[in-house]
GROMACS .gro file of C-alpha atoms in nm:
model
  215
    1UNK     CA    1   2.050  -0.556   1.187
    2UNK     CA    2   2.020  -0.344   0.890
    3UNK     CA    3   2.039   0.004   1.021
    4UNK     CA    4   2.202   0.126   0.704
    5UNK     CA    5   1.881   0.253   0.549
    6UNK     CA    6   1.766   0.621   0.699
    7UNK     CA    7   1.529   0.692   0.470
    8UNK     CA    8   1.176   0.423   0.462
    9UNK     CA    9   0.928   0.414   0.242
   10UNK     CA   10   0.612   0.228   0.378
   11UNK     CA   11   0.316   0.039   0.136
   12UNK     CA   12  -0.040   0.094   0.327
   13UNK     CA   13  -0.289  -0.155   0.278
   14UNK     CA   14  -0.158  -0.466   0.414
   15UNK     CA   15   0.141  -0.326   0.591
   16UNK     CA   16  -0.022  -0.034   0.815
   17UNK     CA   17  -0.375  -0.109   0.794
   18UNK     CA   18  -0.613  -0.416   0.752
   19UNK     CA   19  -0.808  -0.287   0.494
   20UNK     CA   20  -0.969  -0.622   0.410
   21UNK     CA   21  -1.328  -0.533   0.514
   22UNK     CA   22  -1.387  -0.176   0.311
   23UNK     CA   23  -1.173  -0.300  -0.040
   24UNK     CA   24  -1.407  -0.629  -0.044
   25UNK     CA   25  -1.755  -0.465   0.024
   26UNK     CA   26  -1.670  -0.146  -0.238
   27UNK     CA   27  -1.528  -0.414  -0.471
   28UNK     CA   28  -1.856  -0.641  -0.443
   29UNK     CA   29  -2.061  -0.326  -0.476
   30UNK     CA   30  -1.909  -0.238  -0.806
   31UNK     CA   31  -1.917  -0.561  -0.925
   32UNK     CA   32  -2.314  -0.610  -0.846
   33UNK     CA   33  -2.380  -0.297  -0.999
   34UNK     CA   34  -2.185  -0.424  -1.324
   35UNK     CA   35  -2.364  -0.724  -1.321
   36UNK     CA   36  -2.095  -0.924  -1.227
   37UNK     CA   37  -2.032  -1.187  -1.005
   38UNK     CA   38  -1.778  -1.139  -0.729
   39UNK     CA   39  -1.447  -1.359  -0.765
   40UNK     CA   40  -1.445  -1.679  -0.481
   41UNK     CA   41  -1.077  -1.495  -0.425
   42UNK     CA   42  -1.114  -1.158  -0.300
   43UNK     CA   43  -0.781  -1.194  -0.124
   44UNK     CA   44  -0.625  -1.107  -0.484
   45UNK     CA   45  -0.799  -0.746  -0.506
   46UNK     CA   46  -0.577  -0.680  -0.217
   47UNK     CA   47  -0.228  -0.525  -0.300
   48UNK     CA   48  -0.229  -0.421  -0.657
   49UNK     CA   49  -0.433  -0.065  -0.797
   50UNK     CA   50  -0.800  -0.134  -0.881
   51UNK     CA   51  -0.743  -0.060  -1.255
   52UNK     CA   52  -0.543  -0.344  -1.280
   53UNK     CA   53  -0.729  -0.578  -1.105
   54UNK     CA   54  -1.084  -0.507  -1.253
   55UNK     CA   55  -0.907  -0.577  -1.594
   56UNK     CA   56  -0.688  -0.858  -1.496
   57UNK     CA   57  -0.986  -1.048  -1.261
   58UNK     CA   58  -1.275  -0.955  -1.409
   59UNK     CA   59  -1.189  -0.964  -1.795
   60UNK     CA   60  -1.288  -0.580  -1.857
   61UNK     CA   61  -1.218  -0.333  -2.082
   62UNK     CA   62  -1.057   0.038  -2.082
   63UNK     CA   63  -1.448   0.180  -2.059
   64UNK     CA   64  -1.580  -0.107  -1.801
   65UNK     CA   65  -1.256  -0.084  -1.633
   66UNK     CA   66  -1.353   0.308  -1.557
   67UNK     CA   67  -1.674   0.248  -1.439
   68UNK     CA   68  -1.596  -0.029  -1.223
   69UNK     CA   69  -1.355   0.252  -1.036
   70UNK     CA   70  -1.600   0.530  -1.013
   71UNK     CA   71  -1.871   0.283  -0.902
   72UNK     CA   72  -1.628   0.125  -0.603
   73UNK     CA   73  -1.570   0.466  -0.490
   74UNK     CA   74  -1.904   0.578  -0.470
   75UNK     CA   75  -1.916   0.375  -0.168
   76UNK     CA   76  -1.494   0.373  -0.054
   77UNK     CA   77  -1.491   0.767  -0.046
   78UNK     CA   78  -1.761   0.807   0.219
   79UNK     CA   79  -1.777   0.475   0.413
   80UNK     CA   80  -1.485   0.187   0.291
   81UNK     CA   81  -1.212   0.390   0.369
   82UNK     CA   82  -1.266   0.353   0.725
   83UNK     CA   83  -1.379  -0.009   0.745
   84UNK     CA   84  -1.020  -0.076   0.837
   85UNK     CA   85  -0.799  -0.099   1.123
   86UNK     CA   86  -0.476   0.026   1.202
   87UNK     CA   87  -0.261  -0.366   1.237
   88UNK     CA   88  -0.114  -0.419   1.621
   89UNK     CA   89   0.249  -0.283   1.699
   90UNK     CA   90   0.203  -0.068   1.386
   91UNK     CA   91   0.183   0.279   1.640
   92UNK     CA   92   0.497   0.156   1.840
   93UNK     CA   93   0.703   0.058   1.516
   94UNK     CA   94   0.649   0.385   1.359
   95UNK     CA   95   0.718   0.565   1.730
   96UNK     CA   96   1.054   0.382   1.788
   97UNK     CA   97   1.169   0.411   1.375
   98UNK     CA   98   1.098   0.857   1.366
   99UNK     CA   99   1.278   0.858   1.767
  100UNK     CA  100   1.533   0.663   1.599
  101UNK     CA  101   1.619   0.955   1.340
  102UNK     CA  102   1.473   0.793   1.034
  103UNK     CA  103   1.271   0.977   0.744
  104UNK     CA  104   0.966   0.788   0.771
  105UNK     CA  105   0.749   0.813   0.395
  106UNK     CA  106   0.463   0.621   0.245
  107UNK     CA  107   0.452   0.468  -0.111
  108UNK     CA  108   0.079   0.337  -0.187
  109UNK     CA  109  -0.104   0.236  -0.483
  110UNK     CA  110  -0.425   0.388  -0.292
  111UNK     CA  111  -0.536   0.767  -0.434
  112UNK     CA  112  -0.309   0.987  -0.185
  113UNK     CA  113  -0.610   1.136  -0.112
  114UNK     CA  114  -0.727   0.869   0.082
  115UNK     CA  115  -0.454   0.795   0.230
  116UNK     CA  116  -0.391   1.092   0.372
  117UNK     CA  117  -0.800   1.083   0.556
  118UNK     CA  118  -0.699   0.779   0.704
  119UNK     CA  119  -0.370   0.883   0.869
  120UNK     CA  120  -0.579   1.153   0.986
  121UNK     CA  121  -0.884   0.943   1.076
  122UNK     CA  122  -0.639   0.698   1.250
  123UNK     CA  123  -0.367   0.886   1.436
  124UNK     CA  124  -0.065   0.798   1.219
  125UNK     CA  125  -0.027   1.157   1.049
  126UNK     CA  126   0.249   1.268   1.324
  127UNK     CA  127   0.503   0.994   1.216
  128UNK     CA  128   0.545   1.072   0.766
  129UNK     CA  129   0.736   1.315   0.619
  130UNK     CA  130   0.560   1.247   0.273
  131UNK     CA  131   0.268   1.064   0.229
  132UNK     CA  132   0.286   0.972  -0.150
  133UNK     CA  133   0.004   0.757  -0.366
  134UNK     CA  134  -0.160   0.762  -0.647
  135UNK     CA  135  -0.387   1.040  -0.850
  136UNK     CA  136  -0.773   1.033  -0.842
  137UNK     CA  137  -0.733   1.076  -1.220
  138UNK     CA  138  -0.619   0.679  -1.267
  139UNK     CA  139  -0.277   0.823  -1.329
  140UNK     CA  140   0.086   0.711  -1.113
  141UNK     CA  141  -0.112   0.375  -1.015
  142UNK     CA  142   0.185   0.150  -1.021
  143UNK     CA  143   0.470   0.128  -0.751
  144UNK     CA  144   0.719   0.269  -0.940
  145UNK     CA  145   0.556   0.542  -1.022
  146UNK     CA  146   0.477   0.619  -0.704
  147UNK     CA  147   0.809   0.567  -0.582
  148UNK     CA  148   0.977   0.811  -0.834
  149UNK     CA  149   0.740   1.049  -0.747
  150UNK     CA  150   0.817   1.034  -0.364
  151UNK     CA  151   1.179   0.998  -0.431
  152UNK     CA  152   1.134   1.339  -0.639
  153UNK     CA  153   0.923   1.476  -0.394
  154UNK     CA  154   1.173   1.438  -0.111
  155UNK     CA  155   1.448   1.560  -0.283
  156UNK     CA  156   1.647   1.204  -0.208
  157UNK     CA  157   1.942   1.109  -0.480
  158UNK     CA  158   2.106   0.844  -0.277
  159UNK     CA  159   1.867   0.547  -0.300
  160UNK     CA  160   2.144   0.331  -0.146
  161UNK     CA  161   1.994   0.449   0.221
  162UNK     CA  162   1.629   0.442   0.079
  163UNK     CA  163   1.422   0.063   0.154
  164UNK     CA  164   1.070  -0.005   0.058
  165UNK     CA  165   0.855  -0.221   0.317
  166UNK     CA  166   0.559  -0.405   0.199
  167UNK     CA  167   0.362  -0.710   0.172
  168UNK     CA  168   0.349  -0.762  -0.174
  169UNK     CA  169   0.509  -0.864  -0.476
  170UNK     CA  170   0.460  -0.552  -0.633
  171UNK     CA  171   0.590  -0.366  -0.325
  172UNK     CA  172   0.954  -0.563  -0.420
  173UNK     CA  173   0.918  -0.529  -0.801
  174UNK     CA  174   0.828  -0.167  -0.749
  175UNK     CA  175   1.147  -0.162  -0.548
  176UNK     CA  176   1.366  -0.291  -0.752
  177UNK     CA  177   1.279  -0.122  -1.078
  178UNK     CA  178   1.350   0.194  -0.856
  179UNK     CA  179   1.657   0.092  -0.781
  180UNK     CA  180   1.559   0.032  -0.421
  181UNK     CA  181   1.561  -0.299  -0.174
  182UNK     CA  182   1.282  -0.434  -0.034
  183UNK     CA  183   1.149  -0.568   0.294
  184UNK     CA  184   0.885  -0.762   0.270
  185UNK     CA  185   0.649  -0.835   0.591
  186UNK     CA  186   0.487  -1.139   0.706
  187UNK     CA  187   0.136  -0.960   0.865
  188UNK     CA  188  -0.015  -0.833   0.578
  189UNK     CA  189  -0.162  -1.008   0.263
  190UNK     CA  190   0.113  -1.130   0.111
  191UNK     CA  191   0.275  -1.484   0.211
  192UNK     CA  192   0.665  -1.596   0.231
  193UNK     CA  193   0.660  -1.788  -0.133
  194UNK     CA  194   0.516  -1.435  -0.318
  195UNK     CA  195   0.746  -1.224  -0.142
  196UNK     CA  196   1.065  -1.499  -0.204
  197UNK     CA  197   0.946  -1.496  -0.548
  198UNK     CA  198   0.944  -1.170  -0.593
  199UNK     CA  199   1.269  -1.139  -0.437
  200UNK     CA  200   1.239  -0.923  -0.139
  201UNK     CA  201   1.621  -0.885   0.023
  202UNK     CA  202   1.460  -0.893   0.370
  203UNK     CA  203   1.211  -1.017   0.548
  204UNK     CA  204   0.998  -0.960   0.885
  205UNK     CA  205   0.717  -1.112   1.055
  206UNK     CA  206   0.571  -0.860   1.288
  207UNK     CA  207   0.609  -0.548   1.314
  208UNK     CA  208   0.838  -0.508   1.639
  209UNK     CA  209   1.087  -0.737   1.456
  210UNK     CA  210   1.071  -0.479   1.163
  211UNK     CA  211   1.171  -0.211   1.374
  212UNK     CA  212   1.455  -0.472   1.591
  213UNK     CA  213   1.600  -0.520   1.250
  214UNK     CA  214   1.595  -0.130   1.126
  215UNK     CA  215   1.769  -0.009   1.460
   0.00000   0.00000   0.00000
């Protein structure tokens, strides 16, 4: 057990929802748009902020970089948002962390803006204090930033009771650089060896064990 934490902070793609589907289609759309050809790993566009991918996987520029964004969420803002699915034993975890007195938060990468439709869209509203992500502007993209800004937001200065969860390396980097420990879970996109790497101080495989662990 680590029950010493009361306050979590909670990625979203890959550790609430599966958001595999809608971030692969709006990707591919932007990409055939563009002219270019989609990656044979899609799997990477999953985890880190789009401006950083489309530059890092693609080879583009500040300007192409841009346009790649708006283009993807031509088609994310009205329909790849909600190709997605909220993972099993999410519901329960969340229901069994808030009746167990924790501050529940999130910390995403994603525009808050969308995150905060799909809480709505998919029940999951009731159980965050703060929902915290990015700005539509390109600006706060990385974990960090977003964490600061939820951190600020919340009025927390002990981050010795604060723990990020997420399934991706730059859920623990974001993390640490924040000061912050970091659970990294098992159902999402990341795998054990990236999260190791990384160096996430715990780990979890589903959900309910997140939760056993937390209580």
């Amino acid at each position: 057990m680590i029950d010493n934490y009361d306050t979590l902070l909670f990625d979203l793609d890959g550790t609430l929802t599966d958001s595999t589907e809608g971030i692969v289609k709006c990707i591919e759309y932007a990409l055939t748009k563009m002219g270019y050809e989609m990656p044979e790993d899609t799997n990477k566009f999953l985890g880190p902020p789009l401006y950083q991918s489309f530059a890092e996987f693609c080879g583009m520029n500040e300007e192409q970089v841009n346009e790649a964004v708006r283009i993807f969420r031509e088609r994310y803002s009205t329909v790849g948002l909600f190709e997605n699915r909220v993972y099993d034993g999410i519901p329960e975890m969340l229901d069994r962390l808030k009746k167990g007195g924790k501050r529940i938060m999130v910390a995403t990468s994603k525009p808050e803006v969308y995150a905060v439709r799909i809480f709505e869209k998919f029940g999951l509203s009731q159980y965050f204090e703060i929902v915290g992500g990015a700005n539509i502007n390109g600006t706060r993209n990385y974990k960090d930033e977003v964490i600061e800004y939820v951190l600020a937001k919340a009025d927390i200065t002990d981050r010795s009771r604060v723990l990020m969860i997420g399934d991706r390396k730059q859920d623990a980097d974001g993390a640490h650089k924040t000061g912050l420990k970091c659970m990294g879970i098992l159902w999402g996109f990341g795998s054990i060896e990236e999260l190791t790497e990384a160096g996430a101080d715990y780990i979890a495989e589903t959900p309910e064990e997140a939760a056993d662990m937390l209580l």
